[in-house]
Amino acid sequence: MKLLTHNLLSSHVPGLRPGGGFPLRIELGRPSELPPEPLPNYEADEEFLRRLHHVLLEVEVLEGSLQCPDSGRRFPISKGVPNMLLTEDEA
Amino acid sequence: GPAAAQEGAELAAVIGATVPTGFEQTAAEEGQEKLGSASRISRDRGKIYFEVAARSLPQVHRLRSVDNLFVVVQEFKDYQFKENKEDALKDLEDLVKKLPWTDPLKVWELNNSLKKKKTKRKKHNPQSPASREKLSDGGEEGGADQSNTNDQEDCAQTPVSVEPAGGQDSENPQGVTSRNGVEEEEENEQSDVKVEVQASSESGAKAGDGQTGEGEAKVLRFRVTCNRAGEKHSFTSNEAARDFGGAVQEHFQWKADMTNFDVEVLLNIHNNEVVVGIALTEESLHRRNITHFGPTTLRSTLAYGMLRLCDPQPTDIIVDPMCGTGAIPIEGAAEWPYCYHIAGDNNPQAVKRAANNICSLLRKSESKDSSTAQGIPLDIIQWDICNLPLRTGSVDVVVTDMPFGKRIGSKKKNWDLYPACLMEMGRICTPGTGRAVLLTQDKKCFAKALSRVGHIWRRAQTVWVNVGGLHAAVYLLRRTWERAEDRKSFW
């Protein structure tokens, strides 16, 4: 799973408050080489953009999980594929 | 056909391409973009023609809309068939020695040398994950190579008679671009192509590449494939193939061989339009009835056509929420690398196969370009279409092959599934600018479901296609400006 995908994902466990499913917490991973906030005028900063592109599109989570921020429910990631299926009881 | 090449003139050709019916315009556009040449769309559905320099052949082969290619020997726009069968067939026989074979055969030879350079491009190992070139998809159909021996066939006007298991849909959609009448029957025939050639076929001998160079006159093996459609012919395609084949054998002194041939001569008869050609591609792999990649893998040419219909723009997020083995997103990532493609399915087998297909795509791109060829804009997730874990309004394009009642699930299930799908796809799609391109055979069910979600989806265009002998439709929908609420209140 790439970081850009994670950007679009939201937990759909029933009963969450609006927006309560985003963002999912990625468990596992290495610290990012990016600064915590984009610097002003980041659009012109080629070096920053390269590192951003790398982190968004070229780094993959292979094993780990995504945790719903409100409910704590974990969705496993295995071999790079997140399993976002809810169980029969949950749905 | 092209005039014979003069001294020093460059070898040119008219190349015919078979494309998924309904996507002729799409194919013509791709040809314009990538070859820089305009094309003619034939009245014989599923075929377009390009005039190109023979040296452009490699580019023609790389067109993603094209299933098969042939070089035109000669076209007759208005061939007058004699009413009497014997006379009509004799005319066809006599035609052979008058045709301008020389240049087309040169093109065929040139094409062979191209084929030699490609290693196993067309023949891929069924056990391995599919290459992106053509995902084999067992049973998916359409195609020009089968003979049509139905003398009543008149594909221009007659409403289609659907095979017994399917229901004929009486819906009248807007924006119909073409109606397909022919391939239906062809799919019902056995997969053995109905070609007739006089001499007994040789068995055991392997077909060579048919190179006749080095001054040595090698005897070529050939067969004739005839497609015939129209009401007014006094003969069948079998008879035409047989007699035309006999004359070809006379003229060239080639050996007839139905299975191990070097040259495949095509005789396409569509009412009064007759086209004689020589095949440049082998019979499409998707023609075989094997299902190495899943029961409903979509032809990559059809996937390509569907994606083009979405008009993908750079940075668009494109999602296939029922991706199966991933034909559409894989085609998407390969051809539209400036978009971001997300594939998903609830079936773990499908997800696994799609992930494998993606891996092999990644490995191919890595081997080509040693400097970091990572970062294919494609990801895969296991999810439920009715409850997508995607943020509201976050997706630009939804493109998918909806489950057909007959192949997966059941028609009854579709009644509930389709509305739920359309709602959820509407939720994730960006209001106003978002669009969906959906392929389905269950047109009644789809129309009904669509009528319930008119506040989020508007139908923009319908393309009639043929998938595995079934009449299907591709719907282009546009997302209205109405915003979707958060999940609970939306329902």
mmCIF file of C-alpha atoms in Angstrom, chain B residues 69-364:
data_model
loop_
_atom_site.group_PDB
_atom_site.id
_atom_site.type_symbol
_atom_site.label_atom_id
_atom_site.label_comp_id
_atom_site.label_asym_id
_atom_site.label_seq_id
_atom_site.Cartn_x
_atom_site.Cartn_y
_atom_site.Cartn_z
ATOM 1 C CA LEU B 69 -4.072 -6.613 -37.730
ATOM 2 C CA PHE B 70 -4.012 -7.465 -41.394
ATOM 3 C CA VAL B 71 -2.568 -5.892 -44.522
ATOM 4 C CA VAL B 72 -5.111 -5.130 -47.208
ATOM 5 C CA VAL B 73 -4.491 -6.698 -50.591
ATOM 6 C CA GLN B 74 -7.497 -5.054 -52.154
ATOM 7 C CA GLU B 75 -10.797 -3.505 -51.118
ATOM 8 C CA PHE B 76 -13.948 -3.540 -53.175
ATOM 9 C CA LYS B 77 -16.457 -1.010 -51.942
ATOM 10 C CA ASP B 78 -19.259 -2.251 -54.134
ATOM 11 C CA TYR B 79 -18.640 -5.735 -55.425
ATOM 12 C CA GLN B 80 -21.370 -7.121 -57.598
ATOM 13 C CA PHE B 81 -21.985 -10.744 -56.782
ATOM 14 C CA LYS B 82 -23.624 -12.861 -59.434
ATOM 15 C CA GLU B 83 -26.900 -14.329 -58.327
ATOM 16 C CA ASN B 84 -26.064 -17.833 -59.330
ATOM 17 C CA LYS B 85 -23.868 -19.639 -56.813
ATOM 18 C CA GLU B 86 -21.477 -21.229 -59.283
ATOM 19 C CA ASP B 87 -20.978 -17.962 -61.115
ATOM 20 C CA ALA B 88 -20.413 -16.006 -57.944
ATOM 21 C CA LEU B 89 -17.836 -18.492 -56.725
ATOM 22 C CA LYS B 90 -16.111 -18.616 -60.107
ATOM 23 C CA ASP B 91 -15.772 -14.851 -59.991
ATOM 24 C CA LEU B 92 -14.034 -15.122 -56.634
ATOM 25 C CA GLU B 93 -11.685 -17.751 -58.011
ATOM 26 C CA ASP B 94 -10.867 -15.613 -61.023
ATOM 27 C CA LEU B 95 -10.205 -12.675 -58.758
ATOM 28 C CA VAL B 96 -7.099 -14.235 -57.234
ATOM 29 C CA LYS B 97 -4.744 -13.811 -60.160
ATOM 30 C CA LYS B 98 -5.854 -10.207 -60.687
ATOM 31 C CA LEU B 99 -5.079 -9.038 -57.153
ATOM 32 C CA PRO B 100 -2.001 -6.921 -56.358
ATOM 33 C CA TRP B 101 -0.293 -9.395 -54.019
ATOM 34 C CA THR B 102 3.290 -8.178 -54.348
ATOM 35 C CA ASP B 103 3.437 -5.265 -51.946
ATOM 36 C CA PRO B 104 1.139 -6.754 -49.304
ATOM 37 C CA LEU B 105 3.326 -9.862 -49.293
ATOM 38 C CA LYS B 106 6.365 -7.660 -48.758
ATOM 39 C CA VAL B 107 4.599 -6.110 -45.800
ATOM 40 C CA TRP B 108 3.798 -9.575 -44.495
ATOM 41 C CA GLU B 109 7.472 -10.540 -44.751
ATOM 42 C CA LEU B 110 8.522 -7.379 -42.987
ATOM 43 C CA ASN B 111 6.005 -8.149 -40.295
ATOM 44 C CA ASN B 112 7.486 -11.618 -39.822
ATOM 45 C CA SER B 113 10.901 -10.174 -39.168
ATOM 46 C CA LEU B 114 9.321 -7.966 -36.512
ATOM 47 C CA LYS B 115 7.679 -10.961 -34.898
ATOM 48 C CA LYS B 116 10.974 -12.776 -34.712
ATOM 49 C CA LYS B 117 12.469 -9.944 -32.694
ATOM 50 C CA LYS B 118 9.784 -10.096 -30.048
ATOM 51 C CA THR B 119 10.497 -12.872 -27.604
ATOM 52 C CA LYS B 120 7.328 -14.712 -26.675
ATOM 53 C CA ARG B 121 5.347 -11.519 -26.871
ATOM 54 C CA LYS B 122 2.127 -13.037 -28.089
ATOM 55 C CA LYS B 123 2.443 -16.472 -26.638
ATOM 56 C CA HIS B 124 2.574 -16.212 -22.905
ATOM 57 C CA ASN B 125 2.794 -18.995 -20.425
ATOM 58 C CA PRO B 126 -0.663 -19.566 -18.987
ATOM 59 C CA GLN B 127 0.735 -20.466 -15.588
ATOM 60 C CA SER B 128 2.548 -17.230 -15.048
ATOM 61 C CA PRO B 129 0.911 -13.959 -14.170
ATOM 62 C CA ALA B 130 -0.226 -12.177 -17.253
ATOM 63 C CA SER B 131 1.986 -9.756 -19.003
ATOM 64 C CA ARG B 132 0.309 -6.476 -19.585
ATOM 65 C CA GLU B 133 0.267 -6.953 -23.320
ATOM 66 C CA LYS B 134 -2.788 -9.106 -23.399
ATOM 67 C CA LEU B 135 -4.260 -10.704 -20.354
ATOM 68 C CA SER B 136 -5.650 -13.994 -21.508
ATOM 69 C CA ASP B 137 -9.237 -14.052 -20.565
ATOM 70 C CA GLY B 138 -10.704 -17.337 -21.638
ATOM 71 C CA GLY B 139 -13.980 -17.138 -23.378
ATOM 72 C CA GLU B 140 -14.154 -13.417 -23.898
ATOM 73 C CA GLU B 141 -15.206 -12.947 -27.436
ATOM 74 C CA GLY B 142 -15.817 -10.969 -30.483
ATOM 75 C CA GLY B 143 -13.547 -11.203 -33.415
ATOM 76 C CA ALA B 144 -13.328 -11.300 -37.083
ATOM 77 C CA ASP B 145 -11.663 -14.592 -37.786
ATOM 78 C CA GLN B 146 -14.551 -16.910 -37.437
ATOM 79 C CA SER B 147 -16.562 -17.765 -40.466
ATOM 80 C CA ASN B 148 -20.146 -16.774 -40.484
ATOM 81 C CA THR B 149 -22.224 -19.333 -42.239
ATOM 82 C CA ASN B 150 -25.591 -17.966 -41.337
ATOM 83 C CA ASP B 151 -27.119 -17.005 -44.624
ATOM 84 C CA GLN B 152 -29.872 -14.985 -43.060
ATOM 85 C CA GLU B 153 -27.421 -12.755 -41.267
ATOM 86 C CA ASP B 154 -27.878 -9.147 -42.044
ATOM 87 C CA CYS B 155 -26.021 -7.348 -39.371
ATOM 88 C CA ALA B 156 -26.855 -3.890 -40.561
ATOM 89 C CA GLN B 157 -30.558 -3.951 -39.893
ATOM 90 C CA THR B 158 -31.900 -6.985 -38.145
ATOM 91 C CA PRO B 159 -32.356 -6.735 -34.416
ATOM 92 C CA VAL B 160 -30.056 -9.122 -32.708
ATOM 93 C CA SER B 161 -31.228 -12.552 -31.759
ATOM 94 C CA VAL B 162 -29.603 -13.185 -28.465
ATOM 95 C CA GLU B 163 -28.544 -16.650 -27.446
ATOM 96 C CA PRO B 164 -31.277 -18.555 -25.555
ATOM 97 C CA ALA B 165 -29.991 -18.088 -22.040
ATOM 98 C CA GLY B 166 -30.013 -14.324 -22.209
ATOM 99 C CA GLY B 167 -33.066 -12.134 -22.332
ATOM 100 C CA GLN B 168 -33.441 -9.709 -25.163
ATOM 101 C CA ASP B 169 -33.464 -6.247 -23.839
ATOM 102 C CA SER B 170 -36.019 -3.881 -25.295
ATOM 103 C CA GLU B 171 -34.523 -0.802 -23.740
ATOM 104 C CA ASN B 172 -33.735 2.038 -26.054
ATOM 105 C CA PRO B 173 -30.745 3.860 -24.750
ATOM 106 C CA GLN B 174 -29.546 7.293 -25.705
ATOM 107 C CA GLY B 175 -26.422 7.797 -27.650
ATOM 108 C CA VAL B 176 -26.191 4.394 -29.248
ATOM 109 C CA THR B 177 -23.108 4.368 -31.357
ATOM 110 C CA SER B 178 -23.237 0.940 -32.898
ATOM 111 C CA ARG B 179 -25.136 -2.247 -32.679
ATOM 112 C CA ASN B 180 -23.374 -5.545 -32.939
ATOM 113 C CA GLY B 181 -25.088 -8.361 -34.694
ATOM 114 C CA VAL B 182 -22.442 -10.689 -35.965
ATOM 115 C CA GLU B 183 -20.152 -11.961 -33.286
ATOM 116 C CA GLU B 184 -23.042 -13.424 -31.328
ATOM 117 C CA GLU B 185 -23.436 -16.234 -33.799
ATOM 118 C CA GLU B 186 -19.749 -16.777 -34.091
ATOM 119 C CA GLU B 187 -19.387 -17.441 -30.423
ATOM 120 C CA ASN B 188 -21.936 -20.213 -30.677
ATOM 121 C CA GLU B 189 -19.799 -22.076 -33.177
ATOM 122 C CA GLN B 190 -17.035 -24.281 -32.013
ATOM 123 C CA SER B 191 -13.712 -22.637 -31.612
ATOM 124 C CA ASP B 192 -12.452 -24.457 -34.692
ATOM 125 C CA VAL B 193 -12.477 -21.863 -37.354
ATOM 126 C CA LYS B 194 -14.544 -22.783 -40.347
ATOM 127 C CA VAL B 195 -12.098 -22.555 -43.176
ATOM 128 C CA GLU B 196 -12.092 -24.859 -46.113
ATOM 129 C CA VAL B 197 -9.113 -25.531 -48.273
ATOM 130 C CA GLN B 198 -8.965 -28.063 -51.058
ATOM 131 C CA ALA B 199 -5.821 -30.010 -50.340
ATOM 132 C CA SER B 200 -5.485 -32.234 -47.343
ATOM 133 C CA SER B 201 -3.742 -30.536 -44.534
ATOM 134 C CA GLU B 202 -0.286 -31.635 -43.627
ATOM 135 C CA SER B 203 0.160 -32.722 -40.082
ATOM 136 C CA GLY B 204 3.286 -32.828 -38.026
ATOM 137 C CA ALA B 205 5.248 -30.307 -40.014
ATOM 138 C CA LYS B 206 5.903 -27.132 -38.143
ATOM 139 C CA ALA B 207 5.106 -23.814 -39.755
ATOM 140 C CA GLY B 208 8.182 -21.798 -40.484
ATOM 141 C CA ASP B 209 8.367 -18.064 -40.556
ATOM 142 C CA GLY B 210 7.885 -18.240 -44.252
ATOM 143 C CA GLN B 211 10.968 -16.238 -45.090
ATOM 144 C CA THR B 212 11.508 -16.639 -48.781
ATOM 145 C CA GLY B 213 14.808 -14.878 -48.843
ATOM 146 C CA GLU B 214 18.240 -16.104 -49.859
ATOM 147 C CA GLY B 215 17.090 -16.937 -53.371
ATOM 148 C CA GLU B 216 15.660 -20.216 -52.155
ATOM 149 C CA ALA B 217 12.015 -20.653 -53.084
ATOM 150 C CA LYS B 218 10.505 -22.083 -49.962
ATOM 151 C CA VAL B 219 7.000 -23.431 -50.341
ATOM 152 C CA LEU B 220 4.695 -21.528 -48.033
ATOM 153 C CA ARG B 221 1.793 -23.007 -46.214
ATOM 154 C CA PHE B 222 -1.428 -21.095 -46.159
ATOM 155 C CA ARG B 223 -5.052 -21.113 -45.250
ATOM 156 C CA VAL B 224 -8.007 -18.940 -46.163
ATOM 157 C CA THR B 225 -10.402 -17.566 -43.566
ATOM 158 C CA CYS B 226 -13.676 -16.196 -44.806
ATOM 159 C CA ASN B 227 -16.082 -13.950 -42.929
ATOM 160 C CA ARG B 228 -19.353 -13.436 -44.664
ATOM 161 C CA ALA B 229 -22.303 -11.342 -43.596
ATOM 162 C CA GLY B 230 -25.316 -10.258 -45.591
ATOM 163 C CA GLU B 231 -28.569 -11.611 -46.908
ATOM 164 C CA LYS B 232 -28.067 -11.568 -50.604
ATOM 165 C CA HIS B 233 -25.165 -13.956 -51.126
ATOM 166 C CA SER B 234 -25.848 -17.209 -52.878
ATOM 167 C CA PHE B 235 -22.933 -19.004 -51.210
ATOM 168 C CA THR B 236 -21.677 -19.717 -47.731
ATOM 169 C CA SER B 237 -18.389 -18.617 -46.229
ATOM 170 C CA ASN B 238 -17.245 -22.235 -46.324
ATOM 171 C CA GLU B 239 -17.755 -22.401 -50.046
ATOM 172 C CA ALA B 240 -16.101 -19.073 -50.661
ATOM 173 C CA ALA B 241 -13.088 -20.012 -48.544
ATOM 174 C CA ARG B 242 -12.812 -23.341 -50.300
ATOM 175 C CA ASP B 243 -12.918 -22.002 -53.840
ATOM 176 C CA PHE B 244 -10.868 -18.906 -53.173
ATOM 177 C CA GLY B 245 -8.344 -21.134 -51.431
ATOM 178 C CA GLY B 246 -8.187 -23.413 -54.401
ATOM 179 C CA ALA B 247 -7.378 -20.516 -56.670
ATOM 180 C CA VAL B 248 -4.742 -19.208 -54.251
ATOM 181 C CA GLN B 249 -3.078 -22.585 -54.237
ATOM 182 C CA GLU B 250 -3.107 -22.678 -58.055
ATOM 183 C CA HIS B 251 -1.691 -19.226 -58.346
ATOM 184 C CA PHE B 252 1.121 -19.418 -55.803
ATOM 185 C CA GLN B 253 1.712 -23.167 -55.659
ATOM 186 C CA TRP B 254 1.574 -22.897 -51.866
ATOM 187 C CA LYS B 255 0.598 -25.796 -49.654
ATOM 188 C CA ALA B 256 -2.712 -25.703 -47.903
ATOM 189 C CA ASP B 257 -2.540 -26.251 -44.162
ATOM 190 C CA MET B 258 -5.258 -25.366 -41.728
ATOM 191 C CA THR B 259 -3.222 -25.446 -38.573
ATOM 192 C CA ASN B 260 0.433 -24.867 -39.424
ATOM 193 C CA PHE B 261 0.252 -22.055 -41.915
ATOM 194 C CA ASP B 262 2.651 -19.266 -42.733
ATOM 195 C CA VAL B 263 0.195 -17.081 -44.588
ATOM 196 C CA GLU B 264 -3.368 -16.533 -43.506
ATOM 197 C CA VAL B 265 -5.383 -15.047 -46.336
ATOM 198 C CA LEU B 266 -8.491 -13.204 -45.195
ATOM 199 C CA LEU B 267 -11.591 -12.898 -47.314
ATOM 200 C CA ASN B 268 -14.003 -10.525 -45.617
ATOM 201 C CA ILE B 269 -17.382 -10.119 -47.223
ATOM 202 C CA HIS B 270 -19.824 -7.693 -45.707
ATOM 203 C CA ASN B 271 -22.805 -7.192 -48.020
ATOM 204 C CA ASN B 272 -21.186 -5.653 -51.094
ATOM 205 C CA GLU B 273 -17.979 -4.721 -49.382
ATOM 206 C CA VAL B 274 -15.209 -7.223 -50.038
ATOM 207 C CA VAL B 275 -11.780 -6.983 -48.496
ATOM 208 C CA VAL B 276 -8.945 -9.383 -49.244
ATOM 209 C CA GLY B 277 -6.143 -9.259 -46.710
ATOM 210 C CA ILE B 278 -3.220 -11.095 -45.176
ATOM 211 C CA ALA B 279 -3.152 -11.518 -41.408
ATOM 212 C CA LEU B 280 -0.325 -9.854 -39.493
ATOM 213 C CA THR B 281 -1.223 -11.168 -36.074
ATOM 214 C CA GLU B 282 -1.921 -14.668 -34.944
ATOM 215 C CA GLU B 283 -5.373 -15.618 -33.804
ATOM 216 C CA SER B 284 -5.977 -13.634 -30.649
ATOM 217 C CA LEU B 285 -5.067 -15.524 -27.545
ATOM 218 C CA HIS B 286 -8.273 -14.547 -25.850
ATOM 219 C CA ARG B 287 -10.066 -16.714 -28.360
ATOM 220 C CA ARG B 288 -9.188 -19.912 -26.527
ATOM 221 C CA ASN B 289 -11.585 -21.312 -23.993
ATOM 222 C CA ILE B 290 -9.183 -21.396 -21.130
ATOM 223 C CA THR B 291 -9.562 -19.448 -17.956
ATOM 224 C CA HIS B 292 -6.070 -19.080 -16.631
ATOM 225 C CA PHE B 293 -6.719 -15.685 -15.276
ATOM 226 C CA GLY B 294 -10.140 -15.925 -13.878
ATOM 227 C CA PRO B 295 -13.547 -16.587 -15.311
ATOM 228 C CA THR B 296 -14.311 -13.091 -16.435
ATOM 229 C CA THR B 297 -11.063 -11.362 -17.241
ATOM 230 C CA LEU B 298 -11.709 -8.481 -19.539
ATOM 231 C CA ARG B 299 -9.931 -8.130 -22.884
ATOM 232 C CA SER B 300 -7.282 -5.484 -22.515
ATOM 233 C CA THR B 301 -8.459 -3.794 -25.707
ATOM 234 C CA LEU B 302 -11.894 -3.383 -24.170
ATOM 235 C CA ALA B 303 -10.362 -2.131 -20.923
ATOM 236 C CA TYR B 304 -8.421 0.415 -22.936
ATOM 237 C CA GLY B 305 -11.530 1.587 -24.771
ATOM 238 C CA MET B 306 -13.415 2.008 -21.511
ATOM 239 C CA LEU B 307 -10.601 4.017 -19.974
ATOM 240 C CA ARG B 308 -10.400 6.326 -22.959
ATOM 241 C CA LEU B 309 -14.096 6.973 -22.617
ATOM 242 C CA CYS B 310 -13.399 8.418 -19.153
ATOM 243 C CA ASP B 311 -11.034 10.946 -20.727
ATOM 244 C CA PRO B 312 -8.459 10.606 -17.925
ATOM 245 C CA GLN B 313 -6.630 13.807 -17.035
ATOM 246 C CA PRO B 314 -3.234 13.994 -15.356
ATOM 247 C CA THR B 315 -3.599 13.639 -11.547
ATOM 248 C CA ASP B 316 -7.026 12.013 -11.825
ATOM 249 C CA ILE B 317 -7.724 9.335 -9.212
ATOM 250 C CA ILE B 318 -9.181 6.353 -11.062
ATOM 251 C CA VAL B 319 -10.786 3.514 -9.122
ATOM 252 C CA ASP B 320 -11.985 0.089 -10.194
ATOM 253 C CA PRO B 321 -13.987 -1.127 -7.206
ATOM 254 C CA MET B 322 -14.714 -4.596 -8.670
ATOM 255 C CA CYS B 323 -11.399 -5.183 -10.378
ATOM 256 C CA GLY B 324 -11.328 -8.962 -10.658
ATOM 257 C CA THR B 325 -7.875 -9.867 -11.928
ATOM 258 C CA GLY B 326 -7.109 -6.217 -12.551
ATOM 259 C CA ALA B 327 -7.346 -5.852 -16.323
ATOM 260 C CA ILE B 328 -8.643 -2.291 -16.196
ATOM 261 C CA PRO B 329 -6.314 -0.766 -13.580
ATOM 262 C CA ILE B 330 -3.294 -2.487 -15.093
ATOM 263 C CA GLU B 331 -4.115 -1.114 -18.522
ATOM 264 C CA GLY B 332 -4.766 2.237 -16.866
ATOM 265 C CA ALA B 333 -1.459 2.405 -15.043
ATOM 266 C CA ALA B 334 0.436 1.451 -18.172
ATOM 267 C CA GLU B 335 -1.211 3.930 -20.520
ATOM 268 C CA TRP B 336 -2.043 6.783 -18.147
ATOM 269 C CA PRO B 337 0.916 6.950 -15.801
ATOM 270 C CA TYR B 338 0.087 10.501 -14.691
ATOM 271 C CA CYS B 339 -3.126 9.337 -13.093
ATOM 272 C CA TYR B 340 -3.340 7.313 -9.912
ATOM 273 C CA HIS B 341 -5.088 3.969 -10.129
ATOM 274 C CA ILE B 342 -6.681 2.050 -7.269
ATOM 275 C CA ALA B 343 -8.047 -1.450 -7.706
ATOM 276 C CA GLY B 344 -10.215 -3.298 -5.251
ATOM 277 C CA ASP B 345 -12.257 -6.456 -4.957
ATOM 278 C CA ASN B 346 -13.869 -8.465 -2.171
ATOM 279 C CA ASN B 347 -12.731 -11.795 -3.529
ATOM 280 C CA PRO B 348 -9.373 -12.865 -2.055
ATOM 281 C CA GLN B 349 -8.502 -14.948 -5.136
ATOM 282 C CA ALA B 350 -9.103 -12.007 -7.417
ATOM 283 C CA VAL B 351 -7.051 -9.721 -5.202
ATOM 284 C CA LYS B 352 -4.203 -12.217 -5.192
ATOM 285 C CA ARG B 353 -4.211 -12.579 -8.965
ATOM 286 C CA ALA B 354 -4.431 -8.864 -9.482
ATOM 287 C CA ALA B 355 -1.511 -8.337 -7.109
ATOM 288 C CA ASN B 356 0.495 -10.928 -9.077
ATOM 289 C CA ASN B 357 -0.312 -9.232 -12.337
ATOM 290 C CA ILE B 358 0.795 -5.935 -10.896
ATOM 291 C CA CYS B 359 4.035 -7.472 -9.665
ATOM 292 C CA SER B 360 4.908 -8.795 -13.075
ATOM 293 C CA LEU B 361 4.163 -5.386 -14.536
ATOM 294 C CA LEU B 362 6.533 -3.882 -11.996
ATOM 295 C CA ARG B 363 9.245 -6.407 -12.799
ATOM 296 C CA LYS B 364 8.942 -5.696 -16.511
#
